[in-house]
Amino acid sequence: MSGVGDGAAGWDFFISYTKADQRWAEWVAWQLEAADYRVLIQAWDFVPGSDWRFKMEQGVTQAARTIAVLSKTYLSSVYGGEEWRAARAADPEGLARKLLPVRVENCDRPGVLRTVVSVDLFGVAPHTARLRLLAGVRGALNGRVKPEAEPEFPVGPGRMPRRSNRRRRPAGIPVHPGRMPPSQPAAFPDPHPSSPRPLTPRPIGNPLTGHTKGVRSVVFAPDGQTLATASVDQTVRLWDVADPSHARPIGNPLTGHTKGVWSVVFAPDGQTLATASADQTVRLWDVADPSHARPIGNPLTGHTKGVWPVVFAPDGQTLATASTDQTVRLWDVADPSHARPIGNPLTGHTKGVESVAFAPDGQTLATASNDQTVRLWDVADPSHARPIGNPLTGHTNRVRSVAFAPDGQTLATASNDQTVRLWDVADPSHARPIGNPLTGHTSWVVSVVFAPDGQTLATASVDQTVRLWDVADPSHARPIGNPLTGHTKGVWSVVFAPDGQTLATASTDQTVRLWDVWAD
């Protein structure tokens, strides 16, 4: 039975929260009741005529478990403290798991609360938060989180089984006497309840100069301390950006390519750098000491035309490259000094491939092409990569850039048709467009990237601007603030720092600029 009135005794969960987090509390309650748990929540159950103090005591003493909706405000609340401490006192060693902390923002927990395992809902999309919540609840009830199905046999070192695409069938919520639940599902709260969305990003320091031709690619190292830039001048440069306001070059430019360098990327461990060039090769570099970067092994060859994008898989063992020769190639770089091709080139695009991206789980690859399509590939076993579903169509000109959201559920694509499109790829075999195309740029959109929290999207265009978009709800994406201006020629690459606070942009005006995303 979903929900209980005054005549019923006992609840599965009592939700403890403060007024500031009521939207979060109602959203959590709705998800639990949709899964047939019995919930006591002040917003719905403390109806006119009831004694709120008595109802609160009922919740603490008669509910099987207390969910504490943790935020900085909650942790400073007297009543909130009483409620979670009462649940903790009834189960001091956590053997019955009577207290289930649910964090809705990144906050430190005091004292004994610090040792209680929490469910974290902040910084993720609504469907991911729902899955986390329900999985956490099941774990608390059962005492472990063993999967229902046998895990797939691993296909290689460090590779995880492909995610399941099964989704919970939604259930209705009946209204019961003695409580007042809303008539519609509670909306997913702002993942940053105490932080405004970025309003007026501002430039940091002076533009980074040194390249003698256009800069086509920019990327942060995983630790956010180093920046790499690639240019048509045939070089790659490294920059110390530990203090973005005083960024400085590190060591000498990396040379070796004989034509323009179109793409640069760090391996997940930050020790290796890969570069792709119009000279038809990819090079690997040891950047463990950025001031003494050095080439590793021989250039990777096989493409028959210029290589545009290069990207590492999340496990760092596989590299993907794409070319104007219409193919994508996978490489085993577990030992960078002896990199080797894996399987056959991926074919299917009918024109050059300009962008490639791995899903966060490393099981799916997305490729974007001048043939106006995006393709998805199953690369769980890179030696037997295969296409998934039909090509994604809708763009009316070249697709220049593709990026997965951090949760892997949404894909963004950017095109010469001056638009950006979002796609639901939760089930890659049945990918579908989300909402309307994002418009506003006045020329080609050539680079797209999600912020680390997945809530913000950045796009770069030949119109010399960068735009930010609120994609917390991808079906209703909207622009944030004014375009970022300052470059004097097209902006070809945009990337967020790992902490999401800094943005870097690269332009054919031969400069790189850094931006404080959260400036007011």
Short mmCIF file of C-alpha atoms in Angstrom, two decimals:
data_model
loop_
_atom_site.label_atom_id
_atom_site.label_comp_id
_atom_site.label_asym_id
_atom_site.label_seq_id
_atom_site.Cartn_x
_atom_site.Cartn_y
_atom_site.Cartn_z
CA MET A 1 0.00 0.00 0.00
CA SER A 2 1.33 3.47 -0.88
CA GLY A 3 0.97 6.05 1.86
CA VAL A 4 -0.82 5.72 5.19
CA GLY A 5 -3.48 7.75 6.91
CA ASP A 6 -3.99 8.41 10.59
CA GLY A 7 -5.72 5.06 11.07
CA ALA A 8 -2.69 3.05 9.96
CA ALA A 9 0.26 2.14 12.16
CA GLY A 10 3.88 2.01 11.09
CA TRP A 11 5.85 3.37 8.18
CA ASP A 12 8.81 2.11 6.20
CA PHE A 13 10.41 5.54 6.24
CA PHE A 14 10.13 8.79 8.14
CA ILE A 15 11.67 11.65 6.16
CA SER A 16 13.51 14.17 8.29
CA TYR A 17 14.27 17.48 6.58
CA THR A 18 14.23 21.25 6.96
CA LYS A 19 11.92 23.70 5.21
CA ALA A 20 14.75 24.76 2.91
CA ASP A 21 14.94 21.21 1.52
CA GLN A 22 11.20 20.52 1.27
CA ARG A 23 11.31 20.08 -2.51
CA TRP A 24 14.02 17.45 -2.13
CA ALA A 25 12.06 15.71 0.63
CA GLU A 26 8.88 15.57 -1.45
CA TRP A 27 10.77 14.28 -4.47
CA VAL A 28 12.33 11.52 -2.36
CA ALA A 29 8.94 10.65 -0.82
CA TRP A 30 7.31 10.40 -4.23
CA GLN A 31 9.97 8.04 -5.56
CA LEU A 32 9.64 5.81 -2.49
CA GLU A 33 5.86 5.63 -2.64
CA ALA A 34 6.03 4.92 -6.38
CA ALA A 35 8.07 1.87 -5.36
CA ASP A 36 5.37 0.87 -2.81
CA TYR A 37 7.13 1.95 0.37
CA ARG A 38 5.12 3.55 3.18
CA VAL A 39 6.34 7.05 3.95
CA LEU A 40 5.66 9.66 6.64
CA ILE A 41 6.53 13.18 5.52
CA GLN A 42 5.54 16.42 7.20
CA ALA A 43 4.53 18.18 3.96
CA TRP A 44 1.83 15.58 3.26
CA ASP A 45 0.96 14.01 6.61
CA PHE A 46 0.92 16.87 9.11
CA VAL A 47 -2.56 18.01 8.09
CA PRO A 48 -4.68 20.70 9.80
CA GLY A 49 -5.82 19.53 13.22
CA SER A 50 -2.89 17.17 13.82
CA ASP A 51 -0.28 17.71 16.54
CA TRP A 52 2.96 18.23 14.69
CA ARG A 53 5.16 17.36 17.68
CA PHE A 54 3.31 14.11 18.30
CA LYS A 55 3.47 13.22 14.60
CA MET A 56 7.20 13.90 14.62
CA GLU A 57 7.66 11.57 17.59
CA GLN A 58 5.54 8.97 15.80
CA GLY A 59 7.82 9.16 12.81
CA VAL A 60 10.99 8.75 14.85
CA THR A 61 9.66 5.90 17.01
CA GLN A 62 7.28 3.99 14.72
CA ALA A 63 8.93 4.25 11.29
CA ALA A 64 11.26 1.36 10.52
CA ARG A 65 13.90 3.81 9.28
CA THR A 66 14.61 7.52 9.17
CA ILE A 67 15.82 9.18 5.99
CA ALA A 68 17.75 12.34 6.84
CA VAL A 69 17.83 14.78 3.91
CA LEU A 70 21.29 16.20 4.50
CA SER A 71 22.31 19.71 3.56
CA LYS A 72 24.27 22.42 5.32
CA THR A 73 20.98 23.91 6.50
CA TYR A 74 19.77 20.59 7.88
CA LEU A 75 23.00 20.00 9.78
CA SER A 76 22.55 23.33 11.59
CA SER A 77 18.90 22.59 12.46
CA VAL A 78 18.01 21.80 16.09
CA TYR A 79 15.00 19.65 15.18
CA GLY A 80 16.88 17.90 12.39
CA GLY A 81 19.64 17.05 14.84
CA GLU A 82 17.15 15.63 17.32
CA GLU A 83 15.60 13.40 14.67
CA TRP A 84 18.75 11.88 13.21
CA ARG A 85 20.32 11.42 16.64
CA ALA A 86 17.20 9.57 17.84
CA ALA A 87 17.45 7.19 14.88
CA ARG A 88 21.16 6.73 15.46
CA ALA A 89 20.65 6.08 19.20
CA ALA A 90 18.20 3.30 18.38
CA ASP A 91 20.85 1.61 16.23
CA PRO A 92 24.26 2.91 17.35
CA GLU A 93 26.30 0.35 15.39
CA GLY A 94 24.22 0.63 12.22
CA LEU A 95 23.43 -3.09 12.17
CA ALA A 96 19.73 -2.46 11.44
CA ARG A 97 20.49 0.56 9.26
CA LYS A 98 17.75 2.61 10.91
CA LEU A 99 19.35 5.91 9.80
CA LEU A 100 19.77 6.46 6.05
CA PRO A 101 21.45 9.79 5.21
CA VAL A 102 20.58 11.18 1.78
CA ARG A 103 22.86 14.05 0.82
CA VAL A 104 21.35 16.67 -1.50
CA GLU A 105 24.44 18.86 -1.52
CA ASN A 106 28.13 18.32 -0.86
CA CYS A 107 28.33 18.90 2.89
CA ASP A 108 30.59 17.63 5.67
CA ARG A 109 28.88 15.49 8.30
CA PRO A 110 29.64 16.03 11.99
CA GLY A 111 30.67 13.46 14.57
CA VAL A 112 29.19 9.97 14.36
CA LEU A 113 27.16 10.94 11.30
CA ARG A 114 30.39 11.01 9.31
CA THR A 115 30.75 7.22 9.49
CA VAL A 116 27.24 6.39 8.24
CA VAL A 117 27.24 5.50 4.52
CA SER A 118 25.05 7.93 2.60
CA VAL A 119 23.18 8.07 -0.69
CA ASP A 120 24.30 11.11 -2.70
CA LEU A 121 21.75 12.70 -5.04
CA PHE A 122 23.49 15.96 -5.89
CA GLY A 123 25.22 16.67 -9.19
CA VAL A 124 23.38 14.02 -11.23
CA ALA A 125 20.39 13.89 -13.58
CA PRO A 126 16.92 13.02 -12.16
CA HIS A 127 16.83 9.47 -13.51
CA THR A 128 20.29 8.76 -12.09
CA ALA A 129 19.26 10.19 -8.71
CA ARG A 130 16.13 7.99 -8.72
CA LEU A 131 18.15 4.87 -9.42
CA ARG A 132 20.67 5.77 -6.71
CA LEU A 133 17.94 6.40 -4.17
CA LEU A 134 16.08 3.16 -4.82
CA ALA A 135 19.28 1.13 -4.94
CA GLY A 136 20.38 2.65 -1.63
CA VAL A 137 17.03 1.87 -0.05
CA ARG A 138 17.13 -1.73 -1.24
CA GLY A 139 20.64 -2.06 0.12
CA ALA A 140 19.58 -0.69 3.50
CA LEU A 141 16.65 -3.12 3.69
CA ASN A 142 18.55 -6.19 2.50
CA GLY A 143 21.92 -5.51 4.07
CA ARG A 144 23.79 -5.91 0.78
CA VAL A 145 23.56 -4.88 -2.87
CA LYS A 146 24.27 -8.08 -4.77
CA PRO A 147 22.88 -7.71 -8.32
CA GLU A 148 19.84 -9.72 -9.35
CA ALA A 149 21.56 -11.16 -12.44
CA GLU A 150 24.95 -12.80 -12.76
CA PRO A 151 27.58 -10.21 -13.74
CA GLU A 152 28.84 -10.58 -17.27
CA PHE A 153 32.23 -12.18 -17.75
CA PRO A 154 34.78 -9.32 -18.11
CA VAL A 155 35.96 -8.86 -21.67
CA GLY A 156 39.31 -7.36 -20.85
CA PRO A 157 41.39 -5.71 -18.12
CA GLY A 158 39.52 -2.95 -16.38
CA ARG A 159 36.38 -3.21 -18.53
CA MET A 160 33.01 -3.24 -16.84
CA PRO A 161 29.96 -5.17 -18.08
CA ARG A 162 27.49 -3.21 -20.23
CA ARG A 163 24.85 -1.49 -18.19
CA SER A 164 21.32 -2.86 -18.11
CA ASN A 165 18.70 -0.89 -20.02
CA ARG A 166 15.80 -2.18 -17.96
CA ARG A 167 13.72 0.57 -16.38
CA ARG A 168 11.29 0.42 -13.47
CA ARG A 169 7.67 0.49 -14.56
CA PRO A 170 6.11 3.65 -13.04
CA ALA A 171 3.37 3.18 -10.47
CA GLY A 172 0.49 5.49 -9.57
CA ILE A 173 0.18 7.13 -6.17
CA PRO A 174 -3.30 6.80 -4.61
CA VAL A 175 -4.45 9.58 -2.30
CA HIS A 176 -5.33 8.45 1.22
CA PRO A 177 -7.46 10.14 3.90
CA GLY A 178 -5.52 12.13 6.45
CA ARG A 179 -2.69 13.24 4.16
CA MET A 180 -2.22 15.71 1.31
CA PRO A 181 0.25 14.48 -1.33
CA PRO A 182 0.51 16.60 -4.47
CA SER A 183 -1.61 15.55 -7.46
CA GLN A 184 1.45 15.37 -9.73
CA PRO A 185 4.88 13.79 -9.21
CA ALA A 186 7.21 16.04 -7.26
CA ALA A 187 9.61 17.87 -9.58
CA PHE A 188 13.28 16.99 -9.30
CA PRO A 189 14.90 19.76 -7.21
CA ASP A 190 17.67 22.03 -8.40
CA PRO A 191 20.82 19.92 -7.95
CA HIS A 192 22.51 23.06 -6.56
CA PRO A 193 19.87 24.29 -4.09
CA SER A 194 22.25 26.70 -2.41
CA SER A 195 24.16 27.79 -5.52
CA PRO A 196 22.91 29.97 -8.38
CA ARG A 197 23.37 28.86 -11.95
CA PRO A 198 26.33 30.57 -13.63
CA LEU A 199 25.33 34.12 -14.48
CA THR A 200 28.14 36.27 -15.81
CA PRO A 201 31.31 34.27 -16.48
CA ARG A 202 34.33 36.53 -16.63
CA PRO A 203 37.75 36.14 -18.26
CA ILE A 204 40.65 35.16 -16.01
CA GLY A 205 44.01 36.81 -16.54
CA ASN A 206 45.41 37.50 -19.98
CA PRO A 207 44.93 35.31 -23.06
CA LEU A 208 47.55 32.56 -23.39
CA THR A 209 49.77 33.34 -26.37
CA GLY A 210 52.66 31.56 -28.05
CA HIS A 211 51.11 29.59 -30.88
CA THR A 212 51.80 31.15 -34.29
CA LYS A 213 48.70 29.80 -36.02
CA GLY A 214 45.16 28.95 -35.00
CA VAL A 215 44.63 26.82 -31.88
CA ARG A 216 42.27 23.94 -32.65
CA SER A 217 42.12 21.96 -29.40
CA VAL A 218 42.45 22.54 -25.66
CA VAL A 219 42.21 20.11 -22.74
CA PHE A 220 42.79 20.07 -18.97
CA ALA A 221 44.81 17.35 -17.28
CA PRO A 222 42.72 15.21 -14.89
CA ASP A 223 44.13 17.09 -11.88
CA GLY A 224 43.21 20.45 -13.41
CA GLN A 225 46.74 21.80 -12.90
CA THR A 226 47.98 21.52 -16.48
CA LEU A 227 46.47 22.62 -19.79
CA ALA A 228 47.45 21.31 -23.23
CA THR A 229 46.82 23.14 -26.49
CA ALA A 230 47.21 21.96 -30.10
CA SER A 231 47.70 24.22 -33.10
CA VAL A 232 47.86 24.40 -36.87
CA ASP A 233 51.46 25.58 -36.26
CA GLN A 234 52.30 21.83 -35.85
CA THR A 235 53.02 22.12 -32.12
CA VAL A 236 51.47 21.26 -28.78
CA ARG A 237 52.05 23.46 -25.75
CA LEU A 238 51.64 22.73 -22.04
CA TRP A 239 50.61 25.36 -19.50
CA ASP A 240 50.66 25.55 -15.72
CA VAL A 241 47.14 26.66 -14.74
CA ALA A 242 47.28 25.82 -11.01
CA ASP A 243 46.61 29.54 -10.59
CA PRO A 244 44.48 30.36 -13.66
CA SER A 245 45.00 34.08 -13.18
CA HIS A 246 48.75 33.59 -13.67
CA ALA A 247 48.92 30.75 -16.20
CA ARG A 248 52.39 30.17 -17.65
CA PRO A 249 53.98 27.94 -20.30
CA ILE A 250 55.71 24.73 -19.21
CA GLY A 251 58.85 23.54 -21.00
CA ASN A 252 59.28 23.68 -24.75
CA PRO A 253 56.55 23.11 -27.34
CA LEU A 254 56.08 19.46 -28.32
CA THR A 255 57.20 19.01 -31.93
CA GLY A 256 57.27 16.09 -34.34
CA HIS A 257 54.08 16.36 -36.34
CA THR A 258 54.66 17.57 -39.89
CA LYS A 259 51.26 19.20 -40.38
CA GLY A 260 48.73 20.94 -38.18
CA VAL A 261 47.75 19.26 -34.88
CA TRP A 262 43.98 19.02 -34.69
CA SER A 263 43.36 17.32 -31.36
CA VAL A 264 45.01 16.72 -27.98
CA VAL A 265 43.87 14.65 -25.02
CA PHE A 266 45.22 13.44 -21.66
CA ALA A 267 44.97 9.82 -20.56
CA PRO A 268 42.80 9.37 -17.45
CA ASP A 269 45.89 8.99 -15.25
CA GLY A 270 47.35 12.24 -16.59
CA GLN A 271 50.68 10.59 -17.42
CA THR A 272 50.22 10.25 -21.18
CA LEU A 273 49.16 12.73 -23.84
CA ALA A 274 47.85 11.84 -27.29
CA THR A 275 47.87 14.16 -30.31
CA ALA A 276 46.23 13.78 -33.74
CA SER A 277 47.38 15.55 -36.87
CA ALA A 278 46.64 16.32 -40.49
CA ASP A 279 49.88 14.38 -41.20
CA GLN A 280 47.75 11.18 -40.82
CA THR A 281 49.44 10.14 -37.55
CA VAL A 282 48.76 10.03 -33.84
CA ARG A 283 51.58 10.54 -31.35
CA LEU A 284 51.84 9.60 -27.67
CA TRP A 285 53.82 11.64 -25.15
CA ASP A 286 55.06 11.00 -21.63
CA VAL A 287 53.93 14.03 -19.61
CA ALA A 288 54.45 12.64 -16.11
CA ASP A 289 56.87 15.55 -15.77
CA PRO A 290 55.26 18.23 -17.96
CA SER A 291 58.43 20.30 -17.97
CA HIS A 292 60.28 17.43 -19.66
CA ALA A 293 57.61 15.88 -21.89
CA ARG A 294 58.96 13.33 -24.36
CA PRO A 295 57.57 11.19 -27.21
CA ILE A 296 56.63 7.55 -26.52
CA GLY A 297 57.22 4.85 -29.14
CA ASN A 298 56.53 5.35 -32.82
CA PRO A 299 53.68 7.41 -34.30
CA LEU A 300 50.46 5.44 -34.79
CA THR A 301 49.80 5.02 -38.50
CA GLY A 302 47.03 3.45 -40.52
CA HIS A 303 44.69 6.28 -41.41
CA THR A 304 44.99 7.35 -45.03
CA LYS A 305 43.97 10.97 -44.51
CA GLY A 306 44.26 13.53 -41.75
CA VAL A 307 43.32 12.45 -38.22
CA TRP A 308 40.92 14.88 -36.56
CA PRO A 309 39.87 13.63 -33.11
CA VAL A 310 41.60 11.39 -30.60
CA VAL A 311 40.20 10.22 -27.26
CA PHE A 312 41.08 7.75 -24.50
CA ALA A 313 38.57 5.28 -23.12
CA PRO A 314 37.77 5.89 -19.42
CA ASP A 315 40.01 2.98 -18.38
CA GLY A 316 42.96 4.43 -20.32
CA GLN A 317 43.60 1.11 -22.07
CA THR A 318 42.03 1.97 -25.43
CA LEU A 319 42.44 4.94 -27.74
CA ALA A 320 39.99 5.92 -30.48
CA THR A 321 40.93 8.00 -33.53
CA ALA A 322 38.85 9.24 -36.44
CA SER A 323 39.79 10.59 -39.82
CA THR A 324 38.66 12.27 -42.98
CA ASP A 325 39.25 8.82 -44.51
CA GLN A 326 35.73 8.04 -43.16
CA THR A 327 36.95 5.49 -40.60
CA VAL A 328 37.41 5.18 -36.84
CA ARG A 329 40.26 3.11 -35.43
CA LEU A 330 40.77 1.62 -31.98
CA TRP A 331 44.20 1.14 -30.43
CA ASP A 332 45.49 -0.86 -27.46
CA VAL A 333 47.57 1.62 -25.46
CA ALA A 334 47.86 -0.36 -22.22
CA ASP A 335 51.58 -0.15 -22.92
CA PRO A 336 51.93 3.22 -24.68
CA SER A 337 55.43 2.38 -25.89
CA HIS A 338 54.00 -0.56 -27.85
CA ALA A 339 50.59 0.71 -28.94
CA ARG A 340 48.88 -1.50 -31.51
CA PRO A 341 45.64 -1.44 -33.56
CA ILE A 342 42.63 -3.41 -32.31
CA GLY A 343 40.33 -5.18 -34.76
CA ASN A 344 39.25 -3.67 -38.05
CA PRO A 345 38.54 0.01 -38.68
CA LEU A 346 34.93 1.02 -37.93
CA THR A 347 33.20 1.88 -41.18
CA GLY A 348 29.75 3.14 -42.07
CA HIS A 349 30.11 6.90 -42.31
CA THR A 350 30.12 8.14 -45.90
CA LYS A 351 32.22 11.26 -45.26
CA GLY A 352 34.98 12.29 -42.88
CA VAL A 353 34.57 11.64 -39.14
CA GLU A 354 35.28 14.79 -37.13
CA SER A 355 34.51 13.83 -33.54
CA VAL A 356 34.48 10.75 -31.33
CA ALA A 357 33.55 10.21 -27.67
CA PHE A 358 33.40 7.29 -25.25
CA ALA A 359 30.46 6.94 -22.88
CA PRO A 360 31.54 7.20 -19.22
CA ASP A 361 31.30 3.41 -18.79
CA GLY A 362 33.58 2.87 -21.80
CA GLN A 363 31.13 0.46 -23.41
CA THR A 364 29.69 2.77 -26.08
CA LEU A 365 31.42 5.01 -28.62
CA ALA A 366 29.78 7.91 -30.46
CA THR A 367 31.08 9.25 -33.76
CA ALA A 368 30.09 12.42 -35.61
CA SER A 369 30.57 12.92 -39.33
CA ASN A 370 30.45 15.31 -42.23
CA ASP A 371 27.72 13.01 -43.61
CA GLN A 372 25.37 14.80 -41.16
CA THR A 373 24.92 11.73 -38.93
CA VAL A 374 26.03 10.42 -35.55
CA ARG A 375 26.65 6.71 -35.02
CA LEU A 376 26.82 4.66 -31.84
CA TRP A 377 29.07 1.62 -31.48
CA ASP A 378 29.28 -1.20 -28.96
CA VAL A 379 32.95 -1.31 -27.95
CA ALA A 380 32.63 -3.47 -24.84
CA ASP A 381 34.96 -5.82 -26.71
CA PRO A 382 37.07 -3.42 -28.81
CA SER A 383 38.33 -6.25 -31.00
CA HIS A 384 34.76 -6.90 -32.13
CA ALA A 385 33.21 -3.43 -32.12
CA ARG A 386 29.81 -3.28 -33.81
CA PRO A 387 27.24 -0.56 -34.69
CA ILE A 388 24.27 0.00 -32.37
CA GLY A 389 20.88 0.90 -33.80
CA ASN A 390 20.38 3.33 -36.64
CA PRO A 391 22.43 6.48 -37.27
CA LEU A 392 21.13 9.57 -35.46
CA THR A 393 19.78 12.01 -38.00
CA GLY A 394 18.33 15.50 -37.80
CA HIS A 395 21.25 17.82 -38.40
CA THR A 396 21.19 19.42 -41.85
CA ASN A 397 24.94 20.00 -42.20
CA ARG A 398 28.22 18.53 -40.93
CA VAL A 399 28.20 17.25 -37.34
CA ARG A 400 31.35 18.68 -35.85
CA SER A 401 31.34 17.58 -32.22
CA VAL A 402 29.79 14.97 -29.93
CA ALA A 403 29.88 14.60 -26.13
CA PHE A 404 28.31 12.34 -23.51
CA ALA A 405 26.89 13.73 -20.28
CA PRO A 406 28.75 12.45 -17.18
CA ASP A 407 25.91 10.01 -16.37
CA GLY A 408 26.04 8.56 -19.89
CA GLN A 409 22.30 9.03 -20.43
CA THR A 410 22.41 12.11 -22.67
CA LEU A 411 24.43 12.87 -25.81
CA ALA A 412 25.04 16.35 -27.23
CA THR A 413 25.92 17.03 -30.86
CA ALA A 414 27.02 20.26 -32.56
CA SER A 415 26.78 21.06 -36.25
CA ASN A 416 27.56 23.44 -39.05
CA ASP A 417 23.78 23.95 -39.23
CA GLN A 418 24.32 26.35 -36.27
CA THR A 419 22.43 24.12 -33.81
CA VAL A 420 23.11 21.77 -30.94
CA ARG A 421 20.95 18.70 -30.38
CA LEU A 422 20.43 16.55 -27.29
CA TRP A 423 19.70 12.82 -27.47
CA ASP A 424 18.45 10.28 -24.95
CA VAL A 425 20.93 7.40 -25.18
CA ALA A 426 19.98 5.56 -21.98
CA ASP A 427 19.21 2.68 -24.35
CA PRO A 428 21.76 3.21 -27.15
CA SER A 429 19.89 0.84 -29.46
CA HIS A 430 16.87 3.15 -29.33
CA ALA A 431 18.43 6.61 -29.07
CA ARG A 432 15.97 9.45 -29.57
CA PRO A 433 16.09 13.27 -29.75
CA ILE A 434 15.28 15.30 -26.63
CA GLY A 435 13.43 18.61 -26.89
CA ASN A 436 14.13 21.19 -29.56
CA PRO A 437 17.53 22.00 -31.08
CA LEU A 438 19.48 24.65 -29.16
CA THR A 439 19.77 27.76 -31.29
CA GLY A 440 21.48 31.11 -30.87
CA HIS A 441 24.85 30.75 -32.56
CA THR A 442 25.09 32.58 -35.87
CA SER A 443 27.69 30.32 -37.53
CA TRP A 444 29.00 26.76 -37.31
CA VAL A 445 28.97 25.18 -33.86
CA VAL A 446 32.20 23.18 -33.73
CA SER A 447 32.68 22.11 -30.10
CA VAL A 448 30.36 20.96 -27.32
CA VAL A 449 31.13 19.80 -23.77
CA PHE A 450 29.23 19.03 -20.56
CA ALA A 451 30.30 20.43 -17.21
CA PRO A 452 31.45 17.73 -14.74
CA ASP A 453 28.12 17.90 -12.89
CA GLY A 454 26.17 17.36 -16.11
CA GLN A 455 23.93 20.36 -15.45
CA THR A 456 25.61 22.84 -17.80
CA LEU A 457 26.60 22.58 -21.46
CA ALA A 458 29.13 24.79 -23.23
CA THR A 459 29.24 25.31 -26.99
CA ALA A 460 31.84 27.04 -29.15
CA SER A 461 31.29 28.53 -32.57
CA VAL A 462 32.99 30.09 -35.55
CA ASP A 463 30.83 33.13 -34.69
CA GLN A 464 33.63 33.94 -32.15
CA THR A 465 31.46 33.19 -29.10
CA VAL A 466 30.93 30.51 -26.46
CA ARG A 467 27.47 29.91 -25.04
CA LEU A 468 26.38 28.20 -21.82
CA TRP A 469 23.15 26.21 -21.49
CA ASP A 470 21.20 24.92 -18.51
CA VAL A 471 20.58 21.23 -19.32
CA ALA A 472 19.55 20.05 -15.85
CA ASP A 473 16.31 19.09 -17.59
CA PRO A 474 17.50 18.20 -21.11
CA SER A 475 13.95 18.36 -22.48
CA HIS A 476 13.78 22.04 -21.53
CA ALA A 477 17.36 23.22 -22.06
CA ARG A 478 17.76 26.99 -21.95
CA PRO A 479 20.58 29.52 -22.47
CA ILE A 480 22.41 30.91 -19.45
CA GLY A 481 23.44 34.55 -19.45
CA ASN A 482 25.11 36.26 -22.37
CA PRO A 483 27.55 34.67 -24.84
CA LEU A 484 31.22 34.75 -23.83
CA THR A 485 33.06 37.14 -26.11
CA GLY A 486 36.67 38.23 -26.48
CA HIS A 487 38.11 36.01 -29.16
CA THR A 488 38.58 37.82 -32.47
CA LYS A 489 38.19 34.76 -34.69
CA GLY A 490 36.28 31.49 -34.52
CA VAL A 491 36.36 29.46 -31.30
CA TRP A 492 37.15 25.84 -32.18
CA SER A 493 37.42 24.15 -28.81
CA VAL A 494 35.90 24.52 -25.34
CA VAL A 495 36.49 22.46 -22.20
CA PHE A 496 35.65 22.59 -18.49
CA ALA A 497 38.27 22.08 -15.80
CA PRO A 498 37.63 18.94 -13.70
CA ASP A 499 36.21 21.05 -10.86
CA GLY A 500 33.75 22.78 -13.20
CA GLN A 501 34.87 26.23 -12.05
CA THR A 502 37.08 27.16 -14.99
CA LEU A 503 36.43 27.06 -18.72
CA ALA A 504 39.12 27.11 -21.41
CA THR A 505 38.54 28.17 -25.02
CA ALA A 506 40.81 27.95 -28.07
CA SER A 507 40.57 30.04 -31.21
CA THR A 508 41.95 30.56 -34.66
CA ASP A 509 43.00 33.99 -33.34
CA GLN A 510 46.05 32.02 -32.01
CA THR A 511 45.05 32.43 -28.36
CA VAL A 512 43.55 30.43 -25.50
CA ARG A 513 41.36 32.10 -22.90
CA LEU A 514 40.39 31.03 -19.38
CA TRP A 515 37.05 31.92 -17.82
CA ASP A 516 35.66 31.86 -14.30
CA VAL A 517 32.33 30.12 -14.91
CA TRP A 518 30.71 30.96 -11.57
CA ALA A 519 31.54 34.67 -11.39
CA ASP A 520 28.57 36.85 -10.41
#
